[in-house]
């Protein structure tokens, strides 16, 4: 069983799933001229990243950009649920700010630690970060 600092519920954690089972998490700021472009690119890039690395996407989860605490977003809570149920071993995001903006980096680190404590890899699909592999 595990609890998180911002979510009082207790969840049973399953054995670590196959790391090739992945969830793609998309949280991108909407542009004024093309409001869906950033999210569409993040999803396309994430799908290509998964294909190139032979990761099987279990689900694509999206959130509206703006809320800094990922635990206050429905989509991120769905990612946590998939992890807690043992359905994914990898979380793919475009870049760190998709989890939480740089100004709220402590929340991002909290979430990455939680995922890693469950045996889940966090992978970035943006090319300059993708080469680095798993987030430490």
Short mmCIF file of N, CA, C and O in Angstrom, two decimals:
data_model
loop_
_atom_site.label_atom_id
_atom_site.label_comp_id
_atom_site.label_asym_id
_atom_site.label_seq_id
_atom_site.Cartn_x
_atom_site.Cartn_y
_atom_site.Cartn_z
N UNK A 1 0.84 -1.19 0.00
CA UNK A 1 0.00 0.00 0.00
C UNK A 1 0.88 1.24 0.00
O UNK A 1 1.94 1.24 0.59
N UNK A 2 0.38 2.31 -0.64
CA UNK A 2 1.14 3.54 -0.66
C UNK A 2 0.20 4.72 -0.54
O UNK A 2 -0.96 4.64 -0.93
N UNK A 3 0.71 5.80 0.02
CA UNK A 3 -0.02 7.06 0.04
C UNK A 3 0.91 8.11 -0.50
O UNK A 3 2.13 7.96 -0.48
N UNK A 4 0.36 9.20 -0.99
CA UNK A 4 1.16 10.29 -1.50
C UNK A 4 0.88 11.51 -0.67
O UNK A 4 -0.16 11.60 -0.02
N UNK A 5 1.78 12.50 -0.69
CA UNK A 5 1.60 13.68 0.14
C UNK A 5 0.31 14.44 -0.12
O UNK A 5 -0.27 15.00 0.78
N UNK A 6 -0.15 14.46 -1.37
CA UNK A 6 -1.31 15.27 -1.71
C UNK A 6 -2.56 14.46 -2.00
O UNK A 6 -3.59 15.01 -2.31
N UNK A 7 -2.45 13.17 -1.94
CA UNK A 7 -3.61 12.33 -2.18
C UNK A 7 -3.73 11.36 -1.02
O UNK A 7 -2.92 10.45 -0.88
N UNK A 8 -4.73 11.55 -0.17
CA UNK A 8 -4.84 10.74 1.03
C UNK A 8 -5.25 9.30 0.80
O UNK A 8 -5.07 8.46 1.66
N UNK A 9 -5.77 8.98 -0.38
CA UNK A 9 -6.23 7.62 -0.61
C UNK A 9 -5.04 6.66 -0.61
O UNK A 9 -3.94 7.01 -0.94
N UNK A 10 -5.31 5.45 -0.25
CA UNK A 10 -4.31 4.40 -0.22
C UNK A 10 -4.58 3.47 -1.38
O UNK A 10 -5.71 3.11 -1.64
N UNK A 11 -3.50 3.10 -2.09
CA UNK A 11 -3.65 2.28 -3.27
C UNK A 11 -2.69 1.10 -3.19
O UNK A 11 -1.53 1.28 -2.85
N UNK A 12 -3.17 -0.09 -3.51
CA UNK A 12 -2.30 -1.26 -3.55
C UNK A 12 -1.46 -1.18 -4.82
O UNK A 12 -1.96 -0.86 -5.89
N UNK A 13 -0.18 -1.45 -4.69
CA UNK A 13 0.71 -1.41 -5.83
C UNK A 13 0.97 -2.84 -6.30
O UNK A 13 1.39 -3.69 -5.53
N UNK A 14 0.73 -3.08 -7.57
CA UNK A 14 0.96 -4.41 -8.15
C UNK A 14 2.44 -4.60 -8.42
O UNK A 14 3.22 -3.67 -8.35
N UNK A 15 2.82 -5.82 -8.75
CA UNK A 15 4.20 -6.10 -9.14
C UNK A 15 4.55 -5.25 -10.36
O UNK A 15 3.67 -4.90 -11.15
N UNK A 16 5.82 -4.95 -10.51
CA UNK A 16 6.25 -4.10 -11.63
C UNK A 16 5.86 -4.73 -12.96
O UNK A 16 6.22 -5.86 -13.24
N UNK A 17 5.14 -3.99 -13.78
CA UNK A 17 4.74 -4.52 -15.08
C UNK A 17 5.91 -4.48 -16.06
O UNK A 17 6.95 -3.90 -15.80
N UNK A 18 5.68 -5.06 -17.20
CA UNK A 18 6.64 -5.03 -18.28
C UNK A 18 6.90 -3.56 -18.65
O UNK A 18 5.96 -2.80 -18.89
N UNK A 19 8.16 -3.17 -18.68
CA UNK A 19 8.48 -1.77 -18.98
C UNK A 19 8.11 -1.38 -20.41
O UNK A 19 8.12 -0.20 -20.74
N UNK A 20 7.77 -2.36 -21.26
CA UNK A 20 7.35 -2.01 -22.62
C UNK A 20 5.89 -1.54 -22.68
O UNK A 20 5.45 -1.01 -23.69
N UNK A 21 5.14 -1.71 -21.59
CA UNK A 21 3.76 -1.19 -21.52
C UNK A 21 3.85 0.26 -21.05
O UNK A 21 4.37 0.54 -19.97
N UNK A 22 3.36 1.18 -21.87
CA UNK A 22 3.56 2.60 -21.59
C UNK A 22 2.26 3.39 -21.67
O UNK A 22 1.33 3.02 -22.37
N UNK A 23 2.25 4.50 -20.95
CA UNK A 23 1.20 5.49 -21.08
C UNK A 23 1.86 6.76 -21.61
O UNK A 23 2.97 7.12 -21.17
N UNK A 24 1.22 7.40 -22.57
CA UNK A 24 1.69 8.68 -23.10
C UNK A 24 0.88 9.77 -22.43
O UNK A 24 -0.35 9.78 -22.54
N UNK A 25 1.56 10.67 -21.75
CA UNK A 25 0.90 11.78 -21.06
C UNK A 25 1.16 13.06 -21.83
O UNK A 25 2.30 13.44 -22.06
N UNK A 26 0.07 13.73 -22.24
CA UNK A 26 0.16 14.96 -23.02
C UNK A 26 -0.47 16.10 -22.22
O UNK A 26 -1.66 16.05 -21.88
N UNK A 27 0.35 17.09 -21.92
CA UNK A 27 -0.13 18.30 -21.24
C UNK A 27 0.66 19.45 -21.86
O UNK A 27 1.83 19.65 -21.56
N UNK A 28 0.01 20.19 -22.77
CA UNK A 28 0.70 21.23 -23.53
C UNK A 28 -0.09 22.53 -23.50
O UNK A 28 -1.32 22.51 -23.55
N UNK A 29 0.65 23.62 -23.45
CA UNK A 29 0.02 24.94 -23.45
C UNK A 29 -0.64 25.19 -24.80
O UNK A 29 -0.08 24.84 -25.85
N UNK A 30 -1.82 25.77 -24.76
CA UNK A 30 -2.56 26.05 -25.98
C UNK A 30 -2.06 27.37 -26.59
O UNK A 30 -1.96 28.37 -25.91
N UNK A 31 -1.74 27.32 -27.89
CA UNK A 31 -1.33 28.53 -28.58
C UNK A 31 -2.55 29.36 -28.95
O UNK A 31 -3.66 28.85 -29.07
N UNK A 32 -2.34 30.65 -29.13
CA UNK A 32 -3.47 31.53 -29.46
C UNK A 32 -3.94 31.35 -30.89
O UNK A 32 -5.12 31.33 -31.16
N UNK A 33 -3.02 31.20 -31.82
CA UNK A 33 -3.40 31.06 -33.23
C UNK A 33 -3.78 29.63 -33.59
O UNK A 33 -4.69 29.42 -34.39
N UNK A 34 -3.09 28.67 -33.03
CA UNK A 34 -3.37 27.26 -33.30
C UNK A 34 -3.44 26.53 -31.96
O UNK A 34 -2.46 25.93 -31.51
N UNK A 35 -4.58 26.58 -31.31
CA UNK A 35 -4.70 26.09 -29.94
C UNK A 35 -4.42 24.61 -29.72
O UNK A 35 -4.04 24.20 -28.64
N UNK A 36 -4.56 23.79 -30.74
CA UNK A 36 -4.34 22.35 -30.54
C UNK A 36 -2.99 21.86 -31.08
O UNK A 36 -2.66 20.68 -30.91
N UNK A 37 -2.22 22.75 -31.69
CA UNK A 37 -0.98 22.35 -32.34
C UNK A 37 0.02 21.72 -31.37
O UNK A 37 0.58 20.65 -31.65
N UNK A 38 0.27 22.33 -30.23
CA UNK A 38 1.27 21.82 -29.29
C UNK A 38 0.89 20.43 -28.77
O UNK A 38 1.72 19.53 -28.71
N UNK A 39 -0.37 20.26 -28.43
CA UNK A 39 -0.81 18.95 -27.94
C UNK A 39 -0.74 17.91 -29.05
O UNK A 39 -0.32 16.76 -28.82
N UNK A 40 -1.12 18.29 -30.24
CA UNK A 40 -1.07 17.36 -31.37
C UNK A 40 0.37 16.93 -31.65
O UNK A 40 0.66 15.74 -31.83
N UNK A 41 1.30 17.88 -31.63
CA UNK A 41 2.72 17.57 -31.85
C UNK A 41 3.26 16.68 -30.73
O UNK A 41 4.02 15.75 -30.97
N UNK A 42 2.88 16.99 -29.49
CA UNK A 42 3.35 16.18 -28.36
C UNK A 42 2.85 14.74 -28.49
O UNK A 42 3.60 13.79 -28.22
N UNK A 43 1.61 14.58 -28.92
CA UNK A 43 1.08 13.22 -29.09
C UNK A 43 1.77 12.50 -30.24
O UNK A 43 2.17 11.33 -30.10
N UNK A 44 1.93 13.17 -31.37
CA UNK A 44 2.61 12.55 -32.51
C UNK A 44 4.04 12.15 -32.15
O UNK A 44 4.49 11.04 -32.46
N UNK A 45 4.73 13.05 -31.49
CA UNK A 45 6.11 12.80 -31.08
C UNK A 45 6.18 11.63 -30.09
O UNK A 45 7.05 10.77 -30.19
N UNK A 46 5.24 11.60 -29.15
CA UNK A 46 5.19 10.52 -28.17
C UNK A 46 4.90 9.18 -28.80
O UNK A 46 5.50 8.16 -28.44
N UNK A 47 3.99 9.15 -29.75
CA UNK A 47 3.68 7.90 -30.46
C UNK A 47 4.89 7.41 -31.25
O UNK A 47 5.21 6.22 -31.25
N UNK A 48 5.57 8.33 -31.92
CA UNK A 48 6.77 7.96 -32.68
C UNK A 48 7.86 7.45 -31.73
O UNK A 48 8.53 6.46 -32.01
N UNK A 49 8.03 8.13 -30.60
CA UNK A 49 9.01 7.71 -29.59
C UNK A 49 8.72 6.28 -29.15
O UNK A 49 9.61 5.43 -29.08
N UNK A 50 7.45 6.00 -28.86
CA UNK A 50 7.06 4.65 -28.42
C UNK A 50 7.34 3.62 -29.51
O UNK A 50 7.89 2.55 -29.23
N UNK A 51 6.97 3.93 -30.74
CA UNK A 51 7.18 2.99 -31.85
C UNK A 51 8.67 2.70 -32.04
O UNK A 51 9.06 1.54 -32.17
N UNK A 52 9.48 3.73 -32.02
CA UNK A 52 10.92 3.56 -32.25
C UNK A 52 11.59 2.73 -31.14
O UNK A 52 12.59 2.09 -31.38
N UNK A 53 11.01 2.75 -29.96
CA UNK A 53 11.59 2.03 -28.82
C UNK A 53 10.82 0.76 -28.48
O UNK A 53 11.01 0.17 -27.44
N UNK A 54 9.91 0.38 -29.38
CA UNK A 54 9.10 -0.83 -29.21
C UNK A 54 8.33 -0.84 -27.89
O UNK A 54 8.20 -1.86 -27.22
N UNK A 55 7.80 0.34 -27.55
CA UNK A 55 6.93 0.46 -26.38
C UNK A 55 5.49 0.32 -26.84
O UNK A 55 5.11 0.87 -27.88
N UNK A 56 4.69 -0.39 -26.09
CA UNK A 56 3.28 -0.61 -26.41
C UNK A 56 2.45 0.41 -25.63
O UNK A 56 2.43 0.39 -24.40
N UNK A 57 1.79 1.32 -26.34
CA UNK A 57 0.97 2.33 -25.67
C UNK A 57 -0.33 1.69 -25.19
O UNK A 57 -1.13 1.21 -25.98
N UNK A 58 -0.52 1.72 -23.89
CA UNK A 58 -1.74 1.21 -23.26
C UNK A 58 -2.83 2.27 -23.36
O UNK A 58 -3.99 1.96 -23.57
N UNK A 59 -2.41 3.53 -23.23
CA UNK A 59 -3.38 4.63 -23.23
C UNK A 59 -2.64 5.94 -23.50
O UNK A 59 -1.48 6.09 -23.16
N UNK A 60 -3.36 6.90 -24.10
CA UNK A 60 -2.88 8.27 -24.24
C UNK A 60 -3.78 9.11 -23.32
O UNK A 60 -5.00 9.06 -23.44
N UNK A 61 -3.15 9.82 -22.41
CA UNK A 61 -3.88 10.62 -21.42
C UNK A 61 -3.52 12.08 -21.62
O UNK A 61 -2.34 12.42 -21.73
N UNK A 62 -4.53 12.94 -21.68
CA UNK A 62 -4.30 14.37 -21.90
C UNK A 62 -4.86 15.20 -20.76
O UNK A 62 -5.83 14.80 -20.11
N UNK A 63 -4.22 16.33 -20.54
CA UNK A 63 -4.69 17.32 -19.57
C UNK A 63 -4.58 18.70 -20.19
O UNK A 63 -3.72 18.94 -21.04
N UNK A 64 -5.41 19.61 -19.70
CA UNK A 64 -5.28 21.01 -20.06
C UNK A 64 -4.09 21.57 -19.30
O UNK A 64 -3.86 21.22 -18.14
N UNK A 65 -3.31 22.41 -19.94
CA UNK A 65 -2.14 23.02 -19.33
C UNK A 65 -2.60 24.14 -18.41
O UNK A 65 -3.56 24.82 -18.68
N UNK A 66 -1.91 24.33 -17.31
CA UNK A 66 -2.20 25.48 -16.45
C UNK A 66 -2.10 25.18 -14.97
O UNK A 66 -1.54 25.97 -14.22
N UNK A 67 -2.64 24.07 -14.52
CA UNK A 67 -2.58 23.70 -13.10
C UNK A 67 -1.18 23.18 -12.80
O UNK A 67 -0.77 22.16 -13.36
N UNK A 68 -0.42 23.86 -11.92
CA UNK A 68 0.95 23.42 -11.66
C UNK A 68 1.07 22.09 -10.91
O UNK A 68 2.00 21.33 -11.15
N UNK A 69 0.13 21.79 -10.03
CA UNK A 69 0.22 20.55 -9.26
C UNK A 69 -0.42 19.41 -10.04
O UNK A 69 -1.63 19.38 -10.25
N UNK A 70 0.38 18.46 -10.49
CA UNK A 70 -0.17 17.37 -11.28
C UNK A 70 -1.25 16.58 -10.55
O UNK A 70 -2.16 16.03 -11.19
N UNK A 71 -1.19 16.53 -9.22
CA UNK A 71 -2.20 15.79 -8.45
C UNK A 71 -3.56 16.48 -8.45
O UNK A 71 -4.53 15.94 -7.93
N UNK A 72 -3.64 17.66 -9.04
CA UNK A 72 -4.92 18.36 -9.18
C UNK A 72 -5.46 18.27 -10.61
O UNK A 72 -6.40 18.97 -10.95
N UNK A 73 -4.84 17.42 -11.43
CA UNK A 73 -5.29 17.23 -12.81
C UNK A 73 -5.85 15.83 -12.98
O UNK A 73 -5.22 14.85 -12.58
N UNK A 74 -7.02 15.74 -13.60
CA UNK A 74 -7.66 14.44 -13.81
C UNK A 74 -6.78 13.50 -14.64
O UNK A 74 -6.68 12.31 -14.35
N UNK A 75 -6.16 14.02 -15.68
CA UNK A 75 -5.34 13.19 -16.54
C UNK A 75 -4.15 12.60 -15.80
O UNK A 75 -3.85 11.41 -15.93
N UNK A 76 -3.46 13.43 -15.03
CA UNK A 76 -2.31 12.91 -14.28
C UNK A 76 -2.75 11.88 -13.25
O UNK A 76 -2.06 10.88 -13.03
N UNK A 77 -3.91 12.08 -12.66
CA UNK A 77 -4.41 11.10 -11.70
C UNK A 77 -4.72 9.78 -12.42
O UNK A 77 -4.58 8.71 -11.84
N UNK A 78 -5.12 9.84 -13.69
CA UNK A 78 -5.32 8.63 -14.48
C UNK A 78 -3.98 7.92 -14.70
O UNK A 78 -3.90 6.69 -14.63
N UNK A 79 -2.92 8.68 -14.96
CA UNK A 79 -1.59 8.09 -15.10
C UNK A 79 -1.22 7.35 -13.82
O UNK A 79 -0.78 6.20 -13.84
N UNK A 80 -1.43 8.00 -12.66
CA UNK A 80 -1.13 7.38 -11.37
C UNK A 80 -1.95 6.09 -11.19
O UNK A 80 -1.46 5.11 -10.66
N UNK A 81 -3.21 6.14 -11.61
CA UNK A 81 -4.08 4.97 -11.50
C UNK A 81 -3.54 3.80 -12.33
O UNK A 81 -3.50 2.66 -11.85
N UNK A 82 -3.13 4.08 -13.56
CA UNK A 82 -2.57 3.03 -14.41
C UNK A 82 -1.31 2.43 -13.77
O UNK A 82 -1.10 1.22 -13.81
N UNK A 83 -0.49 3.28 -13.18
CA UNK A 83 0.72 2.81 -12.50
C UNK A 83 0.34 1.96 -11.29
O UNK A 83 0.85 0.85 -11.11
N UNK A 84 -0.57 2.47 -10.47
CA UNK A 84 -0.98 1.75 -9.26
C UNK A 84 -1.59 0.39 -9.57
O UNK A 84 -1.43 -0.56 -8.82
N UNK A 85 -2.28 0.30 -10.71
CA UNK A 85 -2.90 -0.97 -11.13
C UNK A 85 -1.90 -1.91 -11.79
O UNK A 85 -2.25 -3.03 -12.15
N UNK A 86 -0.66 -1.44 -11.97
CA UNK A 86 0.37 -2.27 -12.58
C UNK A 86 0.21 -2.44 -14.08
O UNK A 86 0.74 -3.38 -14.66
N UNK A 87 -0.49 -1.52 -14.74
CA UNK A 87 -0.76 -1.64 -16.17
C UNK A 87 0.34 -1.06 -17.06
O UNK A 87 0.39 -1.37 -18.24
N UNK A 88 1.19 -0.20 -16.50
CA UNK A 88 2.27 0.41 -17.28
C UNK A 88 3.58 0.38 -16.50
O UNK A 88 3.57 0.47 -15.28
N UNK A 89 4.66 0.26 -17.24
CA UNK A 89 5.99 0.29 -16.63
C UNK A 89 6.78 1.50 -17.10
O UNK A 89 7.89 1.74 -16.63
N UNK A 90 6.19 2.27 -18.04
CA UNK A 90 6.85 3.46 -18.57
C UNK A 90 5.82 4.57 -18.74
O UNK A 90 4.71 4.32 -19.23
N UNK A 91 6.21 5.78 -18.35
CA UNK A 91 5.40 6.98 -18.59
C UNK A 91 6.20 7.83 -19.56
O UNK A 91 7.36 8.17 -19.30
N UNK A 92 5.58 8.16 -20.69
CA UNK A 92 6.22 9.00 -21.71
C UNK A 92 5.60 10.39 -21.63
O UNK A 92 4.37 10.54 -21.67
N UNK A 93 6.44 11.41 -21.50
CA UNK A 93 6.00 12.81 -21.55
C UNK A 93 6.95 13.55 -22.48
O UNK A 93 8.08 13.10 -22.71
N UNK A 94 6.51 14.66 -23.01
CA UNK A 94 7.36 15.38 -23.98
C UNK A 94 8.58 15.97 -23.30
O UNK A 94 9.69 15.88 -23.79
N UNK A 95 8.37 16.64 -22.18
CA UNK A 95 9.47 17.24 -21.43
C UNK A 95 9.04 17.43 -19.99
O UNK A 95 7.85 17.28 -19.67
N UNK A 96 9.97 17.74 -19.10
CA UNK A 96 9.65 17.82 -17.67
C UNK A 96 8.49 18.76 -17.33
O UNK A 96 7.68 18.46 -16.46
N UNK A 97 8.40 19.90 -18.02
CA UNK A 97 7.35 20.87 -17.70
C UNK A 97 5.95 20.34 -17.99
O UNK A 97 4.97 20.91 -17.52
N UNK A 98 5.84 19.24 -18.73
CA UNK A 98 4.51 18.64 -18.94
C UNK A 98 3.99 18.05 -17.64
O UNK A 98 2.78 18.01 -17.42
N UNK A 99 4.88 17.62 -16.77
CA UNK A 99 4.45 17.09 -15.47
C UNK A 99 4.13 18.25 -14.54
O UNK A 99 3.09 18.27 -13.89
N UNK A 100 5.03 19.20 -14.47
CA UNK A 100 4.82 20.39 -13.66
C UNK A 100 5.77 21.48 -14.16
O UNK A 100 6.94 21.18 -14.45
N UNK A 101 5.30 22.73 -14.24
CA UNK A 101 6.15 23.80 -14.77
C UNK A 101 7.43 23.98 -13.95
O UNK A 101 7.50 23.61 -12.78
N UNK A 102 8.42 24.56 -14.60
CA UNK A 102 9.71 24.76 -13.93
C UNK A 102 9.59 25.51 -12.62
O UNK A 102 10.30 25.20 -11.66
N UNK A 103 8.68 26.47 -12.54
CA UNK A 103 8.50 27.22 -11.29
C UNK A 103 7.98 26.34 -10.15
O UNK A 103 8.10 26.69 -8.99
N UNK A 104 7.44 25.19 -10.49
CA UNK A 104 6.91 24.24 -9.49
C UNK A 104 7.66 22.91 -9.58
O UNK A 104 7.08 21.85 -9.40
N UNK A 105 8.95 22.98 -9.84
CA UNK A 105 9.73 21.76 -10.07
C UNK A 105 9.70 20.77 -8.92
O UNK A 105 9.82 19.58 -9.13
N UNK A 106 9.48 21.25 -7.69
CA UNK A 106 9.43 20.32 -6.55
C UNK A 106 8.25 19.35 -6.68
O UNK A 106 8.34 18.19 -6.28
N UNK A 107 7.16 19.79 -7.27
CA UNK A 107 6.01 18.89 -7.50
C UNK A 107 6.36 17.86 -8.57
O UNK A 107 5.97 16.70 -8.46
N UNK A 108 7.08 18.28 -9.59
CA UNK A 108 7.52 17.35 -10.63
C UNK A 108 8.43 16.29 -10.03
O UNK A 108 8.26 15.10 -10.27
N UNK A 109 9.38 16.72 -9.22
CA UNK A 109 10.31 15.76 -8.59
C UNK A 109 9.57 14.80 -7.67
O UNK A 109 9.89 13.60 -7.64
N UNK A 110 8.58 15.29 -6.97
CA UNK A 110 7.76 14.43 -6.10
C UNK A 110 7.08 13.34 -6.93
O UNK A 110 7.09 12.17 -6.57
N UNK A 111 6.50 13.73 -8.07
CA UNK A 111 5.79 12.77 -8.91
C UNK A 111 6.74 11.77 -9.57
O UNK A 111 6.45 10.58 -9.63
N UNK A 112 7.88 12.25 -10.04
CA UNK A 112 8.86 11.34 -10.65
C UNK A 112 9.37 10.36 -9.61
O UNK A 112 9.49 9.16 -9.89
N UNK A 113 9.64 10.83 -8.39
CA UNK A 113 10.07 9.92 -7.32
C UNK A 113 9.01 8.87 -7.04
O UNK A 113 9.30 7.70 -6.88
N UNK A 114 7.73 9.30 -7.00
CA UNK A 114 6.64 8.35 -6.74
C UNK A 114 6.61 7.29 -7.83
O UNK A 114 6.49 6.10 -7.54
N UNK A 115 6.70 7.72 -9.09
CA UNK A 115 6.68 6.76 -10.19
C UNK A 115 7.86 5.79 -10.09
O UNK A 115 7.69 4.59 -10.22
N UNK A 116 9.04 6.31 -9.84
CA UNK A 116 10.23 5.46 -9.73
C UNK A 116 10.12 4.51 -8.54
O UNK A 116 10.58 3.37 -8.62
N UNK A 117 9.52 4.97 -7.46
CA UNK A 117 9.31 4.09 -6.30
C UNK A 117 8.41 2.92 -6.65
O UNK A 117 8.46 1.87 -6.00
N UNK A 118 7.58 3.07 -7.67
CA UNK A 118 6.70 2.00 -8.13
C UNK A 118 7.39 1.14 -9.18
O UNK A 118 6.79 0.21 -9.72
N UNK A 119 8.63 1.48 -9.51
CA UNK A 119 9.37 0.72 -10.52
C UNK A 119 9.08 1.16 -11.94
O UNK A 119 9.32 0.42 -12.89
N UNK A 120 8.56 2.37 -12.10
CA UNK A 120 8.15 2.88 -13.41
C UNK A 120 9.19 3.86 -13.94
O UNK A 120 9.68 4.72 -13.20
N UNK A 121 9.52 3.72 -15.22
CA UNK A 121 10.44 4.63 -15.88
C UNK A 121 9.69 5.86 -16.38
O UNK A 121 8.56 5.74 -16.83
N UNK A 122 10.36 7.02 -16.34
CA UNK A 122 9.83 8.24 -16.95
C UNK A 122 10.74 8.53 -18.12
O UNK A 122 11.96 8.62 -17.96
N UNK A 123 10.15 8.63 -19.31
CA UNK A 123 10.92 8.87 -20.53
C UNK A 123 10.39 10.13 -21.21
O UNK A 123 9.18 10.35 -21.26
N UNK A 124 11.32 10.95 -21.74
CA UNK A 124 10.95 12.17 -22.45
C UNK A 124 11.05 11.94 -23.95
O UNK A 124 12.04 11.40 -24.44
N UNK A 125 10.03 12.37 -24.68
CA UNK A 125 9.99 12.13 -26.13
C UNK A 125 10.63 13.25 -26.95
O UNK A 125 10.92 13.05 -28.12
N UNK A 126 10.86 14.41 -26.36
CA UNK A 126 11.48 15.53 -27.09
C UNK A 126 12.92 15.14 -27.41
O UNK A 126 13.67 14.73 -26.51
N UNK A 127 13.32 15.24 -28.66
CA UNK A 127 14.60 14.70 -29.15
C UNK A 127 15.81 15.05 -28.28
O UNK A 127 16.59 14.16 -27.94
N UNK A 128 16.02 16.30 -27.88
CA UNK A 128 17.20 16.58 -27.06
C UNK A 128 17.22 15.85 -25.71
O UNK A 128 18.28 15.58 -25.16
N UNK A 129 16.05 15.51 -25.19
CA UNK A 129 15.98 14.79 -23.92
C UNK A 129 15.85 13.29 -24.11
O UNK A 129 16.23 12.51 -23.24
N UNK A 130 15.31 12.89 -25.25
CA UNK A 130 15.05 11.46 -25.50
C UNK A 130 16.33 10.64 -25.50
O UNK A 130 16.32 9.48 -25.09
N UNK A 131 17.41 11.21 -25.93
CA UNK A 131 18.68 10.48 -26.00
C UNK A 131 19.18 10.10 -24.62
O UNK A 131 19.95 9.17 -24.47
N UNK A 132 18.71 10.83 -23.59
CA UNK A 132 19.19 10.59 -22.23
C UNK A 132 18.59 9.36 -21.59
O UNK A 132 19.04 8.94 -20.52
N UNK A 133 17.57 8.76 -22.17
CA UNK A 133 16.96 7.55 -21.60
C UNK A 133 16.10 7.86 -20.41
O UNK A 133 15.41 8.86 -20.35
N UNK A 134 16.19 7.00 -19.40
CA UNK A 134 15.36 7.11 -18.20
C UNK A 134 15.76 8.31 -17.38
O UNK A 134 16.93 8.66 -17.29
N UNK A 135 14.80 8.93 -16.72
CA UNK A 135 15.05 10.04 -15.82
C UNK A 135 15.56 9.47 -14.51
O UNK A 135 15.00 8.53 -13.97
N UNK A 136 16.60 10.03 -13.99
CA UNK A 136 17.15 9.57 -12.70
C UNK A 136 16.69 10.46 -11.58
O UNK A 136 16.41 11.57 -11.69
#
